PDB file of N, CA and C in Angstrom:
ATOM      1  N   UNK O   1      87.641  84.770 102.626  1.00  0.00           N
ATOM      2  CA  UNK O   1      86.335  84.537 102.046  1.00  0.00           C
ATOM      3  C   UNK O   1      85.675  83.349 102.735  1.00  0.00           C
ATOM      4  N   UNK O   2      84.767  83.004 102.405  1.00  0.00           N
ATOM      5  CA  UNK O   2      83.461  81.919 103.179  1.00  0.00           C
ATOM      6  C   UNK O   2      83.780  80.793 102.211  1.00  0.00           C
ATOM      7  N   UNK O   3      83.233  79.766 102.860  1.00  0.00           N
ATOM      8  CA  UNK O   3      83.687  78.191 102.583  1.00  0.00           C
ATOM      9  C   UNK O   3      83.307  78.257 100.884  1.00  0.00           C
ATOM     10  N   UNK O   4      81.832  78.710 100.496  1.00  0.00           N
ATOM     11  CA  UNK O   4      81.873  79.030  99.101  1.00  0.00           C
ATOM     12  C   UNK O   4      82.092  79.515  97.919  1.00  0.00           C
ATOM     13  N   UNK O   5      83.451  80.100  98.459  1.00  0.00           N
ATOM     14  CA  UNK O   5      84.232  80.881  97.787  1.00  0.00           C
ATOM     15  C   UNK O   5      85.686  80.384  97.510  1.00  0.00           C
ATOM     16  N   UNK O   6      86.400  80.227  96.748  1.00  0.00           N
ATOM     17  CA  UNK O   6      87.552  79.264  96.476  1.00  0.00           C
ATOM     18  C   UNK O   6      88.080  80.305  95.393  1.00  0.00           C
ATOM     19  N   UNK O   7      89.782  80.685  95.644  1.00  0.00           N
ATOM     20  CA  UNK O   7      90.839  81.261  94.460  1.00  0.00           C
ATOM     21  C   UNK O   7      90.962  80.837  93.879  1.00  0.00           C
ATOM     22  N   UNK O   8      90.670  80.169  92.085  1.00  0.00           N
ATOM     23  CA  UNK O   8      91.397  79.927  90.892  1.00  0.00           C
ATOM     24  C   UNK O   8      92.509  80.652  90.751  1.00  0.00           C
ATOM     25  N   UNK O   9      93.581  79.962  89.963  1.00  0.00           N
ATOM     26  CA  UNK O   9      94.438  80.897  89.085  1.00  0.00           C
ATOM     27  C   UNK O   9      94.045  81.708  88.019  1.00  0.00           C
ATOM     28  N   UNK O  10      93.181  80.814  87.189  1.00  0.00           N
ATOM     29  CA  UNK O  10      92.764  81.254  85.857  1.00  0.00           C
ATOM     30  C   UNK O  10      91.339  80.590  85.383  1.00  0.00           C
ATOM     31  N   UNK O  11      90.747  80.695  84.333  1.00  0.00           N
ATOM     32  CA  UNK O  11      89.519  80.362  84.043  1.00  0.00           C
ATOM     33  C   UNK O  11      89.995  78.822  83.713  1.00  0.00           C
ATOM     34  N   UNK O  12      90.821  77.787  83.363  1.00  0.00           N
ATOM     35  CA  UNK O  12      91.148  76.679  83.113  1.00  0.00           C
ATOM     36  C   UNK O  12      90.990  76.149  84.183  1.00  0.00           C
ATOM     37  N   UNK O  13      91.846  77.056  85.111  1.00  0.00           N
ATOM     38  CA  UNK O  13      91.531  76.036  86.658  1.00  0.00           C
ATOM     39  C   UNK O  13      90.163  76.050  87.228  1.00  0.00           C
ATOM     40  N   UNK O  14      89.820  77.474  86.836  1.00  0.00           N
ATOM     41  CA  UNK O  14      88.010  77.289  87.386  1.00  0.00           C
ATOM     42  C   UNK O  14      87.587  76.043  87.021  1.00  0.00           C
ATOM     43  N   UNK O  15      87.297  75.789  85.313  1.00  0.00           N
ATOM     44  CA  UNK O  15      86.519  74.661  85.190  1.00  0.00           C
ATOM     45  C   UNK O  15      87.430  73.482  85.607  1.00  0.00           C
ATOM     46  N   UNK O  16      88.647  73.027  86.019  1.00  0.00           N
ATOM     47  CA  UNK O  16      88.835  71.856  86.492  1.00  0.00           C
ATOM     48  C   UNK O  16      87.910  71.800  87.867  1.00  0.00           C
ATOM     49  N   UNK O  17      87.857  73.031  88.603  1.00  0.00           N
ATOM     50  CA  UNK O  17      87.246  72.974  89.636  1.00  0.00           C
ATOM     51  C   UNK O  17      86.005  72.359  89.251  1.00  0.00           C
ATOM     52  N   UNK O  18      85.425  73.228  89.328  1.00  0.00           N
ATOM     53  CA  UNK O  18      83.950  73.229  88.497  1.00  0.00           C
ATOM     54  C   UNK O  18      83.808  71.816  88.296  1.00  0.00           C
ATOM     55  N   UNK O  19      85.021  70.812  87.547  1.00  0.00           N
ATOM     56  CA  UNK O  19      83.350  69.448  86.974  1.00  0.00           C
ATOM     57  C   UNK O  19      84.477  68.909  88.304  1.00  0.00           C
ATOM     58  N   UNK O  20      85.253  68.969  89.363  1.00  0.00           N
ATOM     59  CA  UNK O  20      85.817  68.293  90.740  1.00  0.00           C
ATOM     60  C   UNK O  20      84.455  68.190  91.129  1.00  0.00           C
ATOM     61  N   UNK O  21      83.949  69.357  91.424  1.00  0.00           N
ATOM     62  CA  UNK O  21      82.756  69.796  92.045  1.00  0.00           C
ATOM     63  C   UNK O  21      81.664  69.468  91.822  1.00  0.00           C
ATOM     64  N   UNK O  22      81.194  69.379  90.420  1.00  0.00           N
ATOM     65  CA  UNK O  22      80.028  69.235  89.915  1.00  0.00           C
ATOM     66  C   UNK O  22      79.204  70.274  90.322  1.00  0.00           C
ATOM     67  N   UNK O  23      80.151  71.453  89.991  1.00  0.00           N
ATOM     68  CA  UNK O  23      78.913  72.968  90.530  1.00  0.00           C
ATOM     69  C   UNK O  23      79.359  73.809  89.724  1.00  0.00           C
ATOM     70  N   UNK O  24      78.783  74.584  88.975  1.00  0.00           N
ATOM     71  CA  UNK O  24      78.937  75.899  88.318  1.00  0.00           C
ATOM     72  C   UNK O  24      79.134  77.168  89.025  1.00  0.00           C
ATOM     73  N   UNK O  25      80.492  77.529  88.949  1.00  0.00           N
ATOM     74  CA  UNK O  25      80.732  78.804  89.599  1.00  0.00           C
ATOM     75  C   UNK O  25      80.850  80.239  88.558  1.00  0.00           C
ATOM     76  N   UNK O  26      81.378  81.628  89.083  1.00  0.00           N
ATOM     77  CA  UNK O  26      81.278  82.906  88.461  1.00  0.00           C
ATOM     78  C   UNK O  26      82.790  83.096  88.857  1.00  0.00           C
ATOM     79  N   UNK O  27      83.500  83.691  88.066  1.00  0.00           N
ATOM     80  CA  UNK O  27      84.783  84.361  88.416  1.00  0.00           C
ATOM     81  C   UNK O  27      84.871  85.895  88.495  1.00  0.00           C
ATOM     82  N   UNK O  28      85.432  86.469  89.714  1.00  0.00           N
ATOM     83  CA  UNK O  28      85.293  87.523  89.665  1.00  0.00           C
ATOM     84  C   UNK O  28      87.242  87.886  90.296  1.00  0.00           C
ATOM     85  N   UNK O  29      87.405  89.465  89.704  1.00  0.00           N
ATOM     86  CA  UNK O  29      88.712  89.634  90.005  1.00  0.00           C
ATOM     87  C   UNK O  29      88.847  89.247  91.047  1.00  0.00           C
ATOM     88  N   UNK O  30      90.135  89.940  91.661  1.00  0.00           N
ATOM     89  CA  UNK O  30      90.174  90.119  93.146  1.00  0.00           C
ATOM     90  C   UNK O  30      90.156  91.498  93.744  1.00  0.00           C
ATOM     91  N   UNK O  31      89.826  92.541  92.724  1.00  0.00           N
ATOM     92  CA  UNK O  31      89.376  93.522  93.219  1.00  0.00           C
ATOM     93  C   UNK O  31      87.572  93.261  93.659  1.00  0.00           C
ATOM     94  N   UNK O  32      86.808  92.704  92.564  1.00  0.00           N
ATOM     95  CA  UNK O  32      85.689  92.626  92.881  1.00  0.00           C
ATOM     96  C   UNK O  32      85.193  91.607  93.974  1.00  0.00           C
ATOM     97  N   UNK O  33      85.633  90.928  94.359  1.00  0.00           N
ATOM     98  CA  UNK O  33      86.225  89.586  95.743  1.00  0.00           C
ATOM     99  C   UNK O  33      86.207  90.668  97.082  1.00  0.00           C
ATOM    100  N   UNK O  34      87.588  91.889  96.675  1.00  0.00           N
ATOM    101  CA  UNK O  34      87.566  92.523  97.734  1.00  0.00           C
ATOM    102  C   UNK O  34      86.271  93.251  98.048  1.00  0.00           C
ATOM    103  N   UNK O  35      85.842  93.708  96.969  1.00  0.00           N
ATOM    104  CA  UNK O  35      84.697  94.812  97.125  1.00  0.00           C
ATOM    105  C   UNK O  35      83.769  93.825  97.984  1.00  0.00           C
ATOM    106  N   UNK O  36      83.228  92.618  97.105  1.00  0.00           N
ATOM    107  CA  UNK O  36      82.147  91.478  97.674  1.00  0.00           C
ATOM    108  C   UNK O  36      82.342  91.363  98.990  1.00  0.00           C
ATOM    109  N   UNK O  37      83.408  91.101 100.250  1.00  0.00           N
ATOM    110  CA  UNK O  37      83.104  90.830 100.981  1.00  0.00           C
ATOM    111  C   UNK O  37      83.926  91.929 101.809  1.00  0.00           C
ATOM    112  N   UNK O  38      84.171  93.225 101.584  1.00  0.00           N
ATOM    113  CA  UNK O  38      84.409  94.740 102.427  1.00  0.00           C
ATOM    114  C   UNK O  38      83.923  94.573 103.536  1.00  0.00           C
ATOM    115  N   UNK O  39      82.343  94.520 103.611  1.00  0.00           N
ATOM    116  CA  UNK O  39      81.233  95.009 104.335  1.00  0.00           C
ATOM    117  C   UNK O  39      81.664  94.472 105.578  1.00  0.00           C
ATOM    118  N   UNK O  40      81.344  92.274 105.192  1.00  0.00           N
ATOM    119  CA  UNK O  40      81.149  91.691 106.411  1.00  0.00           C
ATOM    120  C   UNK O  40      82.753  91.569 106.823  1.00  0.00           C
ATOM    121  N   UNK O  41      83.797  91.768 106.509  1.00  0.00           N
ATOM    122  CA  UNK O  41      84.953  91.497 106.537  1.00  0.00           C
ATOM    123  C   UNK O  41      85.317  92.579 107.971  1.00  0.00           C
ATOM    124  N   UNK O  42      84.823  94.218 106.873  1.00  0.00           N
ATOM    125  CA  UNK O  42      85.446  95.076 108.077  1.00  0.00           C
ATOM    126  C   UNK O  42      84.724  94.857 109.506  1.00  0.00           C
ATOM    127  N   UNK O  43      83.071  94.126 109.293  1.00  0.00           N
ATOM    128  CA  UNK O  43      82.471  93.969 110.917  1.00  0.00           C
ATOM    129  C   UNK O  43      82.730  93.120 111.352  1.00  0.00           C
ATOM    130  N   UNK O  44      83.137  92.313 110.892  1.00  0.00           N
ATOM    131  CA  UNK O  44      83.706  91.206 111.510  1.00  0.00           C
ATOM    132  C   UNK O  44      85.121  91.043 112.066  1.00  0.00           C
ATOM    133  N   UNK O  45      85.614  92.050 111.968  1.00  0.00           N
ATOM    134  CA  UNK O  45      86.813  92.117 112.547  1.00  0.00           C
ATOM    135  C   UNK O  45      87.073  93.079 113.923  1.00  0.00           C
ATOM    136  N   UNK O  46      85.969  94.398 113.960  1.00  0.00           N
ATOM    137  CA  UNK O  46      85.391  95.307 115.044  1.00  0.00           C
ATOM    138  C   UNK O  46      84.416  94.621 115.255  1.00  0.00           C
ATOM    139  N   UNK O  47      83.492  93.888 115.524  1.00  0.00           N
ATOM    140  CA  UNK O  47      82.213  93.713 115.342  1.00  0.00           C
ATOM    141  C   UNK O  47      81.888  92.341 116.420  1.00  0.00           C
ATOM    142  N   UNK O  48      82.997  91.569 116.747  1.00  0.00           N
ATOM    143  CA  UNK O  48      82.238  90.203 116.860  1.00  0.00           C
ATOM    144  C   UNK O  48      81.663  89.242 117.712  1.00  0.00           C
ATOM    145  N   UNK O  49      80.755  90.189 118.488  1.00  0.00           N
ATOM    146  CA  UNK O  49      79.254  89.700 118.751  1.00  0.00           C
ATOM    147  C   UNK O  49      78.047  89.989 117.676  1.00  0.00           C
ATOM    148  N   UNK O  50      78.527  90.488 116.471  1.00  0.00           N
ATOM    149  CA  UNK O  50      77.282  91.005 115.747  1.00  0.00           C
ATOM    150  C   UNK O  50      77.412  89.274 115.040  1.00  0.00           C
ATOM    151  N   UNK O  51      75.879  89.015 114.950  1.00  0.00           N
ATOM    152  CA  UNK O  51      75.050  88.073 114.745  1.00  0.00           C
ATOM    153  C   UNK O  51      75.010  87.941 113.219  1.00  0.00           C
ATOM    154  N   UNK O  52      75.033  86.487 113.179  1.00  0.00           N
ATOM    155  CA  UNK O  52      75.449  85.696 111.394  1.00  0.00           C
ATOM    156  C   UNK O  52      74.661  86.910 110.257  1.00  0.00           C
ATOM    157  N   UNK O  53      75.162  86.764 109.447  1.00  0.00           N
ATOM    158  CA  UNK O  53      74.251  87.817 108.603  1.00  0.00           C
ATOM    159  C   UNK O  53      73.060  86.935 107.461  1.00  0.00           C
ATOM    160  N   UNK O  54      72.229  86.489 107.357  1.00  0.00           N
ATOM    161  CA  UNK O  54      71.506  85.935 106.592  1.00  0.00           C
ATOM    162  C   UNK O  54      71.497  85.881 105.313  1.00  0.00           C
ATOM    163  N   UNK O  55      71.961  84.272 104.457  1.00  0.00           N
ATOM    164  CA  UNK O  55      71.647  84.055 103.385  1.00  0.00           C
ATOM    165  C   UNK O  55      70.608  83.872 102.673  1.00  0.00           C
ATOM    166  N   UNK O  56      70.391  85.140 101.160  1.00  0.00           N
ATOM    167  CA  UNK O  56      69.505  85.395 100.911  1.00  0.00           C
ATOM    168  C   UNK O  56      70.300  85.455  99.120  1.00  0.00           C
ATOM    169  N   UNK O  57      70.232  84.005  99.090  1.00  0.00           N
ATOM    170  CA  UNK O  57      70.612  83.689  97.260  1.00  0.00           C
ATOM    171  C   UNK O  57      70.546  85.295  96.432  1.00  0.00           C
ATOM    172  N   UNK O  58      69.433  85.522  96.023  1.00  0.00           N
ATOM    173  CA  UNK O  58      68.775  86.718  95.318  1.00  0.00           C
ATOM    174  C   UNK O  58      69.859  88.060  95.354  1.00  0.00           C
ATOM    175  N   UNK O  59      69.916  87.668  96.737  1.00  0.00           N
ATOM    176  CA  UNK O  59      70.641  89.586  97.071  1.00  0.00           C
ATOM    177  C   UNK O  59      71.859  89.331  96.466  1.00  0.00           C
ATOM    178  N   UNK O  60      72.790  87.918  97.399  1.00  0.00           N
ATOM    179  CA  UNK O  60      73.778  87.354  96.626  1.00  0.00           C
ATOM    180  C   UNK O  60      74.097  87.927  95.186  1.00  0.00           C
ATOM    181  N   UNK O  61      73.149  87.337  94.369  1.00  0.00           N
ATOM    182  CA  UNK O  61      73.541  87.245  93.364  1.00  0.00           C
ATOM    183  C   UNK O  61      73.306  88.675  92.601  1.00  0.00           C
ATOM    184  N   UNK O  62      72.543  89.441  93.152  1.00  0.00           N
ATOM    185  CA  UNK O  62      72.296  90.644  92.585  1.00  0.00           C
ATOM    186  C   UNK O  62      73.363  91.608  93.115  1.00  0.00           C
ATOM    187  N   UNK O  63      74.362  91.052  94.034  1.00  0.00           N
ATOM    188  CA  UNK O  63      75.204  92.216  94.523  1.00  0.00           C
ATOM    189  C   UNK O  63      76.522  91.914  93.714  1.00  0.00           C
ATOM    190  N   UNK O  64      76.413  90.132  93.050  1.00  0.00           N
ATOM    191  CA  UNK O  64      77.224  89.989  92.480  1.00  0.00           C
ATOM    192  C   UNK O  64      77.599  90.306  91.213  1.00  0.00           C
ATOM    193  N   UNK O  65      75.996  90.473  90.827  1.00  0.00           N
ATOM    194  CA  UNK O  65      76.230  90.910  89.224  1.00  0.00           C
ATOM    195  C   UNK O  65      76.391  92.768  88.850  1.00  0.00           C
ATOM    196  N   UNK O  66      76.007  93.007  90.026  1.00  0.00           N
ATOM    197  CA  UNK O  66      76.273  94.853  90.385  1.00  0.00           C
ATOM    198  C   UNK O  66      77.709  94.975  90.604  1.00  0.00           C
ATOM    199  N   UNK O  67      78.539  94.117  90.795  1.00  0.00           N
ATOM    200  CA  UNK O  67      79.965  94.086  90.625  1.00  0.00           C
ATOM    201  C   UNK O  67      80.493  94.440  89.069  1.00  0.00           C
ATOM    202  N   UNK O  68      79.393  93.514  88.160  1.00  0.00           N
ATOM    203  CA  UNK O  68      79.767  93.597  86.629  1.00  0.00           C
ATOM    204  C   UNK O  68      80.517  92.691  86.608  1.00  0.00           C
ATOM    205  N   UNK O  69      80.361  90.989  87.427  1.00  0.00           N
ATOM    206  CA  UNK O  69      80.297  90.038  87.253  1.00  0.00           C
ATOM    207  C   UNK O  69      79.163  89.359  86.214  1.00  0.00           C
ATOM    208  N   UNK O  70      79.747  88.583  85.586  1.00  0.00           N
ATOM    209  CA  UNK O  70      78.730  87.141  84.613  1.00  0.00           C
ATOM    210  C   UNK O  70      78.277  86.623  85.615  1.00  0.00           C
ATOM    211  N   UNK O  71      76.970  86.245  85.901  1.00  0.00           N
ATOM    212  CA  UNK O  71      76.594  85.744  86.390  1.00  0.00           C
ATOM    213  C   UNK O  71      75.443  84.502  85.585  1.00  0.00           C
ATOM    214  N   UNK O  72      75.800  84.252  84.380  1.00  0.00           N
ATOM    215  CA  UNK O  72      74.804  83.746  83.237  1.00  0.00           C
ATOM    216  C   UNK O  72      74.676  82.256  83.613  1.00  0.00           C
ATOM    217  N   UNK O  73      76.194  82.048  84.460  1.00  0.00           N
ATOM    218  CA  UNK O  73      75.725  80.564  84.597  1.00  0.00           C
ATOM    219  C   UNK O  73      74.740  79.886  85.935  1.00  0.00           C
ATOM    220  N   UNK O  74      74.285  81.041  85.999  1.00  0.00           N
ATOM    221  CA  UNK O  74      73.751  80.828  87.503  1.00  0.00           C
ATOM    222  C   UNK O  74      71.976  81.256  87.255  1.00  0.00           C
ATOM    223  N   UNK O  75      72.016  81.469  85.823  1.00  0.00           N
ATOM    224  CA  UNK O  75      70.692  81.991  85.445  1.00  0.00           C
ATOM    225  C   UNK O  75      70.032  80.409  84.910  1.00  0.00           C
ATOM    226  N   UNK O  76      68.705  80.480  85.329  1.00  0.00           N
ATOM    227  CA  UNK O  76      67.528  79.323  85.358  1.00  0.00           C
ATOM    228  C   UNK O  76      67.429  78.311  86.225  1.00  0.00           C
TER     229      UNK O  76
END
């Protein structure tokens, strides 16, 4: 996964993370982890001259919550 992405064990360790950090994160399995990053994972492994793929918060988060991820803390 990408630098903004970090394994918890469990939701306890999330939030120790979380106030380390002073950032509000989403937990998602590790099936939905796998699904999240399939795409750039499999081109990036055949792929690599193909060019950075552009961060675009919105899509992010809308591909994250199409997982049937919470994404509530990330709302306002």
């Amino acid at each position: 996964m990408c630098d903004s992405m970090n394994y918890v064990a469990d939701a306890e360790h999330a939030l120790a993370y979380e106030r380390q950090i002073s950032r509000r994160g989403v937990l998602l399995t590790l099936e939905q982890a796998r699904r999240f990053v399939a795409d750039t994972a499999a081109n990036r492994m055949w792929r690599y001259d193909r060019p950075p793929a552009r961060v675009v918060p919105e899509r992010i988060i809308a591909g994250i919550k199409a997982l049937g991820v919470d994404v509530g803390s990330w709302d306002g």
